[in-house]
Amino acid sequence: MSTIEAHDLAAGYGRVQILHDVSLRAAAGEVTCVFGPNGCGKSTLLKAMVGAIRPWSGTVTLDGEDITSLASHETLRRGVALMPQNGGIFPELTVIENLRMGGYILKSRKDLNERIEELLDEFPRLRERRGVNAGSLSGGEQMMVAIARALLLRPQFLLFDEPSAGLSPKLVGDVLKRAAALAERGVGVVMIEQNIREAMQVADRMYVLAAGRNRFEGTPADISDDRELMHLYLGIGKREEGTT
Amino acid sequence: MEGLAQALVTGILIGGLYVAISVGFSLAFGVLDVVDLAVGMWVVLGAYAGVKAHDWFGVDPFIFLPVTFVVFGLFGWLLGPLIYRVRTSRYALPALMGLAFTFGVATLIRGGMLTVFGYTPRTVQTDIVSGSWSLFGIVMPAIRVVGFLFAVIAVAAFLFFLYFTRTGLAVRAVAQNKESAGLMGVDVKRISSLVYAIYTGLTAMAGMLMGAVYSMTPELGLRYTLFAFFVVVLAGLGSVLGVLVAGLFLGILQALTTTYVGADYTLMTVFVVLFVILLVLPQGVSKFAKAVRT
């Protein structure tokens, strides 16, 4: 089975170190969730994994091959894509233009158009809005654009940085269901999430980071057993402790 | 009444060149997040390239236009990465450093040109177009008509590149969200160099035509920098359609001032108008403010 792994990654911005020897392993066909308080290095971890920032030390491997020093367009070619926080859509490009950008590295225009058509079949709402500037769409639609755009290259691993940020509870459910569906199709999904209870329903594997270090690693069942962790880092369960 | 019609036509004809100078400037700002204070120097350099093509090689400057584009494009291609480097530096105040850098470039060019070419005003001489046409009593000097037509063609080509090519799409994407464009596989640094090259090439070409209409000295660079500022700030930074409107508006404003008040008052009028417009529509400067802060 295909895997992407981070080993002992250290990274930061300027002189400020954010990640301290963080490791993560994600497999194709699974949903791997990353939790942790704000500022604990989750986004930095994903960026370092795709080569958007260069880690100070540590390695990233894809199926055992070292991809640490590859730039993001090269990891993209190898099937590892990152959807940045808030989707990273281009607000003044139309929906179609946004999707085209998703396939920027494709050589064949015909191939690109076919894939865009496929995605518009999968996201009928986007077909209706294809000529509209993405910035004027609703939050949920913008996220749909971002997800569709990330799928265009049919990545083997898709790293989502808070795909449900700012969405209504119903849409959060939709996004998580879509992530689970992607995993069923064989994609390895790595997801930073704040909606912990909902995410635990779809996650196969979970990581908790705290202050730039690995704090926990295991299945959703494992984490439910760790009451201290649930309470301290994830803010869950203090009240429920008495009742269960 | 006839004076007004004449002023409007004159203004639109010269406004075309202001548009040609400002579209590249606007896009370069969008992509590099640096206000290029050297913009007017590219205009003056372009004009002097025309003057010297005539002086040194006996070449008609208008035949020299494509060469101007290539030569100045090459300058831009070499300079662009330096600006990118300054602007993306991790250390203190990269936006301010970017401004200081382009100001330094402008000062160097100005000093160098004054040393080499002196203070004497020069005009680009061409034998290809001369005379003027008259229509309903409105006089249209051929050189200004040609300048306007050139501006229309150059701007149209520029817009075609921006809106109908794959690279143009990437340029617009980079202007809107650099990080995201990078994640899509766009080489942001290369795109920045490309945009800067197109901008310097286009501006120098427009400068050569400008030099055929008005006489030039190296001292005039600042004036064209201010004009480009006027156009781009009025347009709302990054708005191409706005640049078209604002550039023509500047031309008309200048012609009206020259006709009814006097040419010496052009800069004053232009900036009083800009001041008033910004008081009423402050969002024109919002992106400016953001770029200087970060």
Coordinates of C-alpha atoms in Angstrom, one line a residue:
Chain A
M1 CA 0.0 0.0 0.0
S2 CA 1.2 3.4 -0.9
T3 CA 2.3 5.6 2.0
I4 CA 3.6 9.1 2.7
E5 CA 5.6 9.6 5.8
A6 CA 7.2 12.5 7.6
H7 CA 10.2 11.5 9.8
D8 CA 11.3 13.9 12.6
L9 CA 10.5 17.1 10.7
A10 CA 11.8 20.3 12.1
A11 CA 10.7 23.5 10.3
G12 CA 9.8 27.2 11.0
Y13 CA 9.8 30.7 9.6
G14 CA 12.7 33.0 9.8
R15 CA 14.4 32.0 13.1
V16 CA 11.3 30.8 14.8
Q17 CA 11.0 27.1 15.0
I18 CA 7.5 25.7 14.7
L19 CA 7.9 22.0 14.3
H20 CA 10.1 20.0 16.6
D21 CA 10.8 16.5 15.2
V22 CA 7.3 15.7 14.1
S23 CA 6.5 12.4 12.4
L24 CA 3.4 11.3 10.6
R25 CA 2.5 8.3 8.5
A26 CA -0.5 8.2 6.2
A27 CA -1.6 5.4 3.9
A28 CA -3.6 5.5 0.7
G29 CA -7.2 4.6 1.1
E30 CA -7.3 6.0 4.7
V31 CA -8.3 9.2 6.3
T32 CA -5.6 10.5 8.6
C33 CA -6.7 13.4 10.8
V34 CA -4.3 15.9 12.5
F35 CA -5.6 17.8 15.5
G36 CA -4.1 20.3 17.9
P37 CA -4.6 23.8 19.3
N38 CA -4.0 26.8 17.0
G39 CA -0.4 27.5 16.4
C40 CA 0.9 24.0 17.1
G41 CA 2.3 23.5 13.7
K42 CA -0.3 21.6 11.8
S43 CA -0.3 23.8 8.7
T44 CA 3.5 24.0 8.8
L45 CA 3.6 20.2 8.9
L46 CA 1.5 19.8 5.7
K47 CA 3.4 22.6 3.9
A48 CA 6.7 20.9 4.7
M49 CA 5.3 17.6 3.5
V50 CA 4.5 18.9 0.0
G51 CA 7.6 21.1 -0.3
A52 CA 5.9 24.4 0.0
I53 CA 8.4 25.2 2.7
R54 CA 11.7 23.5 3.2
P55 CA 12.1 21.6 6.5
W56 CA 15.2 22.4 8.5
S57 CA 15.8 18.7 9.2
G58 CA 14.0 15.4 8.9
T59 CA 12.7 13.6 5.8
V60 CA 9.5 13.1 3.9
T61 CA 9.2 9.9 2.0
L62 CA 6.6 8.8 -0.6
D63 CA 6.5 5.0 -0.8
G64 CA 10.0 4.9 0.7
E65 CA 11.5 7.4 -1.7
D66 CA 12.9 10.6 -0.3
I67 CA 11.0 13.6 -1.5
T68 CA 12.1 16.1 1.1
S69 CA 14.0 18.4 -1.2
L70 CA 11.4 18.5 -4.0
A71 CA 9.5 21.8 -4.6
S72 CA 5.8 21.7 -4.5
H73 CA 5.3 21.5 -8.2
E74 CA 7.4 18.4 -8.2
T75 CA 5.6 16.7 -5.4
L76 CA 2.4 17.6 -7.3
R77 CA 3.6 15.6 -10.2
R78 CA 4.1 12.7 -8.0
G79 CA 0.6 12.8 -6.8
V80 CA 0.8 14.7 -3.5
A81 CA -1.4 17.8 -3.4
L82 CA -2.1 20.3 -0.6
M83 CA -5.3 22.2 -0.3
P84 CA -4.3 25.3 1.7
Q85 CA -6.3 26.9 4.5
N86 CA -9.4 28.6 3.3
G87 CA -9.1 26.7 0.0
G88 CA -6.7 29.2 -1.5
I89 CA -9.0 29.9 -4.4
F90 CA -8.3 32.7 -6.8
P91 CA -11.3 35.1 -6.1
E92 CA -11.1 37.1 -9.3
L93 CA -10.8 34.1 -11.6
T94 CA -13.9 32.3 -12.7
V95 CA -14.8 28.8 -11.4
I96 CA -13.5 27.3 -14.7
E97 CA -10.3 29.3 -14.6
N98 CA -9.7 28.1 -11.0
L99 CA -10.1 24.5 -12.2
R100 CA -7.8 25.2 -15.1
M101 CA -5.2 26.4 -12.6
G102 CA -5.6 23.1 -10.8
G103 CA -4.4 21.4 -14.0
Y104 CA -1.7 24.0 -14.7
I105 CA 1.1 21.3 -14.9
L106 CA -0.9 19.1 -17.3
K107 CA 0.7 19.3 -20.8
S108 CA -2.4 18.4 -22.8
R109 CA -5.2 20.9 -23.1
K110 CA -7.6 18.1 -24.2
D111 CA -6.8 16.1 -21.2
L112 CA -7.4 19.2 -19.0
N113 CA -10.8 19.9 -20.6
E114 CA -11.9 16.3 -20.2
R115 CA -11.0 16.3 -16.5
I116 CA -12.8 19.6 -15.9
E117 CA -15.9 18.1 -17.6
E118 CA -15.6 15.1 -15.3
L119 CA -15.4 17.3 -12.2
L120 CA -18.3 19.4 -13.3
D121 CA -20.3 16.2 -13.6
E122 CA -19.3 15.3 -10.0
F123 CA -20.0 18.9 -8.7
P124 CA -23.1 19.9 -10.7
R125 CA -23.4 23.1 -8.6
L126 CA -20.1 24.3 -10.0
R127 CA -21.3 23.6 -13.6
E128 CA -24.1 26.1 -12.9
R129 CA -21.6 28.7 -11.6
R130 CA -18.8 27.9 -14.1
G131 CA -18.5 31.5 -15.5
V132 CA -18.8 33.3 -12.1
N133 CA -15.9 34.8 -10.3
A134 CA -15.0 32.3 -7.5
G135 CA -14.8 35.1 -4.9
S136 CA -18.5 35.9 -5.3
L137 CA -19.5 32.3 -4.4
S138 CA -20.8 31.3 -1.0
G139 CA -18.3 29.8 1.5
G140 CA -19.5 26.3 0.8
E141 CA -19.2 26.7 -3.0
Q142 CA -15.8 28.2 -2.7
M143 CA -14.7 25.1 -0.7
M144 CA -16.2 23.0 -3.4
V145 CA -14.1 24.8 -6.0
A146 CA -11.0 24.3 -3.9
I147 CA -11.7 20.6 -3.5
A148 CA -12.6 20.0 -7.1
R149 CA -9.4 21.9 -8.1
A150 CA -7.3 19.7 -5.8
L151 CA -8.9 16.6 -7.4
L152 CA -8.2 17.6 -10.9
L153 CA -4.7 16.0 -10.9
R154 CA -6.2 12.9 -9.4
P155 CA -3.6 12.9 -6.6
Q156 CA -2.7 9.8 -4.7
F157 CA -2.4 11.8 -1.5
L158 CA -4.5 14.8 -0.8
L159 CA -3.6 17.0 2.2
F160 CA -6.4 19.2 3.4
D161 CA -5.7 22.2 5.7
E162 CA -9.0 22.7 7.5
P163 CA -11.4 22.1 4.7
S164 CA -14.4 22.8 6.9
A165 CA -13.2 26.1 8.4
G166 CA -16.0 28.6 8.4
L167 CA -18.6 26.3 7.1
S168 CA -22.1 25.6 8.5
P169 CA -22.5 22.3 10.5
K170 CA -24.3 20.7 7.6
L171 CA -21.6 21.6 5.1
V172 CA -18.9 20.4 7.6
G173 CA -20.6 17.0 7.4
D174 CA -20.6 17.1 3.6
V175 CA -17.0 17.9 3.4
L176 CA -16.1 15.1 5.8
K177 CA -18.3 12.6 3.9
R178 CA -16.5 13.6 0.7
A179 CA -13.1 13.0 2.4
A180 CA -14.3 9.6 3.5
A181 CA -15.5 8.8 -0.1
L182 CA -12.2 9.9 -1.5
A183 CA -10.4 7.5 0.8
E184 CA -12.7 4.7 -0.3
R185 CA -11.7 5.4 -3.9
G186 CA -8.1 4.8 -2.8
V187 CA -6.9 8.3 -2.1
G188 CA -4.8 8.9 1.0
V189 CA -6.5 11.8 2.8
V190 CA -4.6 13.8 5.4
M191 CA -6.8 16.3 7.1
I192 CA -6.4 19.1 9.6
E193 CA -9.7 19.4 11.4
Q194 CA -11.2 21.4 14.2
N195 CA -14.5 19.6 14.4
I196 CA -13.1 16.7 16.3
R197 CA -16.2 14.7 17.1
E198 CA -17.3 14.7 13.5
A199 CA -13.8 14.0 12.2
M200 CA -13.4 11.0 14.6
Q201 CA -16.3 9.4 12.7
V202 CA -14.4 9.3 9.5
A203 CA -10.8 9.1 10.6
D204 CA -8.8 5.8 10.3
R205 CA -5.9 7.3 12.1
M206 CA -5.4 10.3 14.3
Y207 CA -2.5 12.5 15.3
V208 CA -2.5 15.2 18.0
L209 CA 0.2 17.8 17.9
A210 CA 1.0 20.2 20.8
A211 CA 3.5 23.0 20.7
G212 CA 5.1 21.6 17.6
R213 CA 5.6 18.1 18.9
N214 CA 3.8 14.7 18.4
R215 CA 1.5 14.3 21.4
F216 CA -0.6 11.4 20.4
E217 CA -0.9 8.9 17.6
G218 CA -3.5 6.2 17.2
T219 CA -7.0 5.2 16.1
P220 CA -10.2 7.2 17.1
A221 CA -10.9 4.4 19.6
D222 CA -7.5 4.8 21.2
I223 CA -8.0 8.6 21.6
S224 CA -11.4 8.2 23.2
D225 CA -9.7 6.2 26.0
D226 CA -7.3 9.0 26.7
R227 CA -9.5 11.2 28.8
E228 CA -6.7 13.6 29.8
L229 CA -5.8 14.2 26.2
M230 CA -9.4 14.6 25.1
H231 CA -9.9 17.2 27.7
L232 CA -6.6 19.0 27.8
Y233 CA -5.9 19.3 24.1
L234 CA -9.1 18.8 22.4
G235 CA -11.5 20.4 24.9
I236 CA -13.8 17.4 24.9
G237 CA -15.3 15.3 27.6
K238 CA -15.1 17.2 30.9
R239 CA -18.8 17.2 31.4
E240 CA -19.3 13.8 30.0
E241 CA -16.8 12.3 32.4
G242 CA -19.4 12.3 35.2
T243 CA -22.1 10.8 33.1
T244 CA -20.3 7.9 31.5
Chain B
M1 CA -16.9 74.5 -28.2
E2 CA -14.4 73.7 -30.9
G3 CA -11.6 74.2 -28.3
L4 CA -13.3 71.6 -26.1
A5 CA -13.7 69.1 -28.9
Q6 CA -10.0 69.6 -29.8
A7 CA -8.9 69.2 -26.2
L8 CA -10.9 65.9 -25.9
V9 CA -9.4 64.4 -29.0
T10 CA -5.9 65.5 -28.1
G11 CA -6.5 64.1 -24.6
I12 CA -7.7 60.7 -25.8
L13 CA -4.8 60.4 -28.3
I14 CA -2.2 61.0 -25.6
G15 CA -4.2 59.1 -23.0
G16 CA -3.7 55.9 -25.1
L17 CA 0.0 56.2 -24.4
Y18 CA -0.6 56.7 -20.7
V19 CA -2.7 53.5 -20.7
A20 CA 0.2 51.7 -22.4
I21 CA 2.6 52.9 -19.7
S22 CA 0.3 52.0 -16.9
V23 CA -1.0 48.6 -17.7
G24 CA 2.3 46.9 -17.3
F25 CA 3.1 49.0 -14.2
S26 CA -0.2 47.9 -12.6
L27 CA 0.3 44.2 -13.3
A28 CA 3.9 44.4 -12.1
F29 CA 2.6 45.7 -8.8
G30 CA 0.0 43.0 -8.6
V31 CA 2.5 40.2 -9.2
L32 CA 5.6 41.6 -7.3
D33 CA 3.8 43.6 -4.6
V34 CA 6.3 46.4 -5.2
V35 CA 5.4 49.8 -6.6
D36 CA 8.1 50.3 -9.2
L37 CA 9.3 53.9 -8.7
A38 CA 11.5 53.5 -11.8
V39 CA 8.4 53.4 -14.1
G40 CA 9.0 56.9 -15.5
M41 CA 12.7 56.1 -16.1
W42 CA 11.7 53.3 -18.4
V43 CA 9.6 55.8 -20.3
V44 CA 12.6 58.2 -20.6
L45 CA 15.0 55.4 -21.4
G46 CA 12.7 54.2 -24.2
A47 CA 12.6 57.7 -25.6
Y48 CA 16.4 58.1 -25.5
A49 CA 16.7 54.7 -27.2
G50 CA 14.7 56.2 -30.1
V51 CA 16.8 59.4 -30.1
K52 CA 20.1 57.4 -30.1
A53 CA 18.9 54.9 -32.7
H54 CA 18.6 57.9 -35.0
D55 CA 21.8 59.7 -33.8
W56 CA 24.1 56.7 -33.8
F57 CA 22.8 54.2 -36.4
G58 CA 20.6 56.5 -38.5
V59 CA 17.8 54.0 -37.9
D60 CA 14.2 55.3 -37.9
P61 CA 13.1 54.9 -34.3
F62 CA 9.8 53.4 -35.3
I63 CA 11.5 50.5 -37.0
F64 CA 13.5 50.2 -33.8
L65 CA 10.4 49.6 -31.7
P66 CA 10.5 45.8 -31.6
V67 CA 14.2 46.0 -30.8
T68 CA 13.4 48.3 -27.9
F69 CA 10.9 45.8 -26.6
V70 CA 13.4 43.0 -26.7
V71 CA 16.3 45.0 -25.2
F72 CA 14.3 46.5 -22.3
G73 CA 12.4 43.3 -21.8
L74 CA 15.8 41.7 -21.2
F75 CA 16.7 44.4 -18.7
G76 CA 13.5 43.7 -16.9
W77 CA 14.1 39.9 -17.1
L78 CA 17.4 40.5 -15.3
L79 CA 16.1 43.1 -12.8
G80 CA 12.8 41.2 -11.9
P81 CA 14.4 38.4 -9.9
L82 CA 16.4 41.0 -7.8
I83 CA 13.1 42.8 -6.9
Y84 CA 11.5 39.4 -6.2
R85 CA 14.4 38.6 -3.9
V86 CA 14.2 41.8 -2.0
R87 CA 10.4 41.5 -1.7
T88 CA 10.3 38.0 -0.5
S89 CA 13.2 38.4 2.0
R90 CA 12.3 37.0 5.4
Y91 CA 13.8 39.9 7.3
A92 CA 12.5 43.3 8.3
L93 CA 10.1 45.3 6.2
P94 CA 10.4 43.7 2.7
A95 CA 7.8 46.0 1.2
L96 CA 9.7 49.1 2.2
M97 CA 13.0 47.6 1.0
G98 CA 11.3 46.9 -2.3
L99 CA 10.3 50.5 -2.6
A100 CA 13.8 51.6 -1.7
F101 CA 15.3 49.2 -4.2
T102 CA 13.2 50.6 -7.1
F103 CA 13.9 54.1 -6.0
G104 CA 17.6 53.3 -6.1
V105 CA 17.2 51.9 -9.6
A106 CA 15.4 55.0 -10.7
T107 CA 18.1 57.3 -9.2
L108 CA 20.9 55.3 -10.9
I109 CA 19.2 55.4 -14.3
R110 CA 18.5 59.2 -13.9
G111 CA 22.1 60.0 -12.8
G112 CA 23.5 57.8 -15.5
M113 CA 21.4 59.4 -18.2
L114 CA 22.2 62.9 -17.1
T115 CA 25.9 62.1 -17.2
V116 CA 25.8 60.5 -20.6
F117 CA 23.0 62.5 -22.3
G118 CA 23.0 65.8 -20.5
Y119 CA 20.1 68.1 -19.7
T120 CA 19.3 69.2 -23.2
P121 CA 15.7 68.2 -24.1
R122 CA 15.6 65.8 -27.1
T123 CA 12.8 64.7 -29.3
V124 CA 12.5 61.3 -31.1
Q125 CA 12.8 62.1 -34.8
T126 CA 11.0 60.0 -37.3
D127 CA 10.6 60.3 -41.1
I128 CA 7.9 57.6 -41.3
V129 CA 5.0 59.7 -40.0
S130 CA 4.7 63.5 -40.4
G131 CA 2.2 66.2 -40.9
S132 CA -1.3 66.1 -39.5
W133 CA -4.8 65.4 -40.4
S134 CA -7.8 67.6 -39.9
L135 CA -11.3 66.4 -39.3
F136 CA -14.3 68.8 -38.7
G137 CA -11.8 71.4 -37.8
I138 CA -10.1 69.2 -35.3
V139 CA -6.3 68.9 -35.9
M140 CA -4.8 65.5 -35.3
P141 CA -1.0 65.3 -35.7
A142 CA -0.1 62.1 -37.4
I143 CA 2.5 61.2 -34.8
R144 CA -0.1 61.3 -32.0
V145 CA -2.6 59.2 -34.0
V146 CA 0.2 56.7 -34.7
G147 CA 1.1 56.7 -31.0
F148 CA -2.5 56.1 -30.1
L149 CA -2.9 53.2 -32.6
F150 CA 0.3 51.7 -31.3
A151 CA -1.0 51.9 -27.7
V152 CA -4.3 50.2 -28.8
I153 CA -2.4 47.4 -30.5
A154 CA 0.1 46.9 -27.6
V155 CA -2.6 47.0 -24.9
A156 CA -4.8 44.6 -26.9
A157 CA -1.9 42.2 -27.3
F158 CA -1.1 42.5 -23.6
L159 CA -4.8 41.8 -22.7
F160 CA -4.9 38.8 -25.1
F161 CA -1.8 37.4 -23.4
L162 CA -3.4 37.9 -20.0
Y163 CA -6.8 36.6 -20.7
F164 CA -6.4 34.0 -23.4
T165 CA -3.2 32.2 -22.8
R166 CA -2.2 29.6 -20.2
T167 CA 0.7 31.7 -19.0
G168 CA -1.6 34.7 -18.8
L169 CA -3.9 32.8 -16.5
A170 CA -1.0 31.8 -14.3
V171 CA 0.0 35.5 -14.2
R172 CA -3.4 36.5 -13.0
A173 CA -3.4 33.7 -10.5
V174 CA -0.1 34.8 -9.1
A175 CA -1.3 38.3 -8.7
Q176 CA -4.2 37.1 -6.6
N177 CA -2.7 34.4 -4.4
K178 CA 1.0 33.6 -4.7
E179 CA 1.0 30.7 -2.2
S180 CA -1.9 29.0 -3.9
A181 CA -0.4 29.5 -7.4
G182 CA 2.8 28.0 -6.2
L183 CA 0.9 24.9 -4.9
M184 CA -0.7 24.5 -8.4
G185 CA 2.8 24.1 -9.8
V186 CA 3.4 27.7 -11.0
D187 CA 7.0 28.9 -10.7
V188 CA 6.1 32.2 -9.1
K189 CA 9.6 33.6 -9.4
R190 CA 9.7 32.9 -13.2
I191 CA 6.3 34.5 -13.7
S192 CA 7.4 37.5 -11.8
S193 CA 10.5 37.9 -14.0
L194 CA 8.3 37.4 -17.1
V195 CA 5.8 40.1 -16.0
Y196 CA 8.6 42.5 -15.2
A197 CA 10.2 41.9 -18.6
I198 CA 6.9 42.5 -20.4
Y199 CA 6.2 45.6 -18.3
T200 CA 9.6 47.2 -19.0
G201 CA 9.5 46.3 -22.7
L202 CA 6.0 47.7 -23.1
T203 CA 6.7 50.9 -21.1
A204 CA 10.0 51.6 -23.0
M205 CA 8.1 51.2 -26.3
A206 CA 5.4 53.6 -25.2
G207 CA 8.2 55.9 -24.0
M208 CA 9.7 56.0 -27.4
L209 CA 6.4 57.1 -28.9
M210 CA 5.9 59.6 -26.0
G211 CA 9.3 61.0 -26.9
A212 CA 8.1 61.6 -30.5
V213 CA 5.2 63.7 -29.1
Y214 CA 6.9 65.6 -26.3
S215 CA 10.6 66.4 -25.9
M216 CA 12.4 64.4 -23.2
T217 CA 15.1 65.0 -20.6
P218 CA 16.2 62.5 -18.0
E219 CA 14.7 64.8 -15.4
L220 CA 11.2 64.0 -16.7
G221 CA 11.2 60.5 -15.4
L222 CA 9.6 61.5 -12.2
R223 CA 6.8 63.2 -14.0
Y224 CA 5.9 60.0 -15.8
T225 CA 6.2 58.0 -12.6
L226 CA 3.7 60.4 -11.1
F227 CA 1.4 60.0 -14.1
A228 CA 1.6 56.2 -13.9
F229 CA 0.8 56.5 -10.2
F230 CA -2.2 58.7 -10.9
V231 CA -3.6 56.2 -13.4
V232 CA -3.0 53.1 -11.3
V233 CA -4.2 54.5 -8.0
L234 CA -7.3 56.0 -9.7
A235 CA -7.9 52.7 -11.4
G236 CA -7.8 50.7 -8.2
L237 CA -4.7 48.7 -8.2
G238 CA -4.8 45.6 -10.3
S239 CA -7.9 46.6 -12.3
V240 CA -7.1 46.5 -16.0
L241 CA -10.4 48.0 -17.1
G242 CA -9.8 50.8 -14.6
V243 CA -6.4 51.5 -16.2
L244 CA -8.0 51.9 -19.6
V245 CA -10.5 54.5 -18.2
A246 CA -8.1 56.3 -15.9
G247 CA -5.3 56.6 -18.6
L248 CA -7.7 58.2 -21.1
F249 CA -9.1 60.4 -18.3
L250 CA -5.5 61.6 -17.5
G251 CA -4.9 62.4 -21.1
I252 CA -8.2 64.4 -21.3
L253 CA -7.5 66.2 -18.0
Q254 CA -4.0 67.2 -19.2
A255 CA -5.4 68.5 -22.5
L256 CA -8.1 70.4 -20.8
T257 CA -5.7 72.0 -18.4
T258 CA -3.3 72.9 -21.2
T259 CA -6.2 74.5 -23.2
Y260 CA -7.9 76.4 -20.5
V261 CA -5.4 77.0 -17.8
G262 CA -1.9 76.5 -19.1
A263 CA 0.5 73.6 -19.5
D264 CA 2.5 74.6 -16.4
Y265 CA -0.5 73.8 -14.2
T266 CA -0.8 70.2 -15.5
L267 CA 0.8 68.4 -12.5
M268 CA -1.0 70.6 -10.0
T269 CA -4.4 69.9 -11.6
V270 CA -3.7 66.2 -11.9
F271 CA -2.9 65.9 -8.2
V272 CA -5.7 68.1 -7.0
V273 CA -8.1 65.9 -9.0
L274 CA -6.5 62.7 -7.6
F275 CA -6.7 64.1 -4.1
V276 CA -10.3 64.9 -4.4
I277 CA -11.2 61.6 -6.0
L278 CA -9.4 59.7 -3.3
L279 CA -11.2 61.6 -0.6
V280 CA -14.5 60.4 -2.2
L281 CA -13.3 56.9 -3.2
P282 CA -10.7 55.9 -0.7
Q283 CA -10.8 52.2 -1.6
G284 CA -8.6 53.1 -4.6
V285 CA -5.6 53.0 -2.2
S286 CA -6.6 50.0 -0.1
K287 CA -4.2 47.6 -1.7
F288 CA -1.4 50.1 -1.6
A289 CA -1.9 50.4 2.1
K290 CA -1.9 46.7 2.6
A291 CA 1.3 46.2 0.6
V292 CA 3.2 48.8 2.5
R293 CA 2.1 47.3 5.9
T294 CA 3.1 43.7 5.2

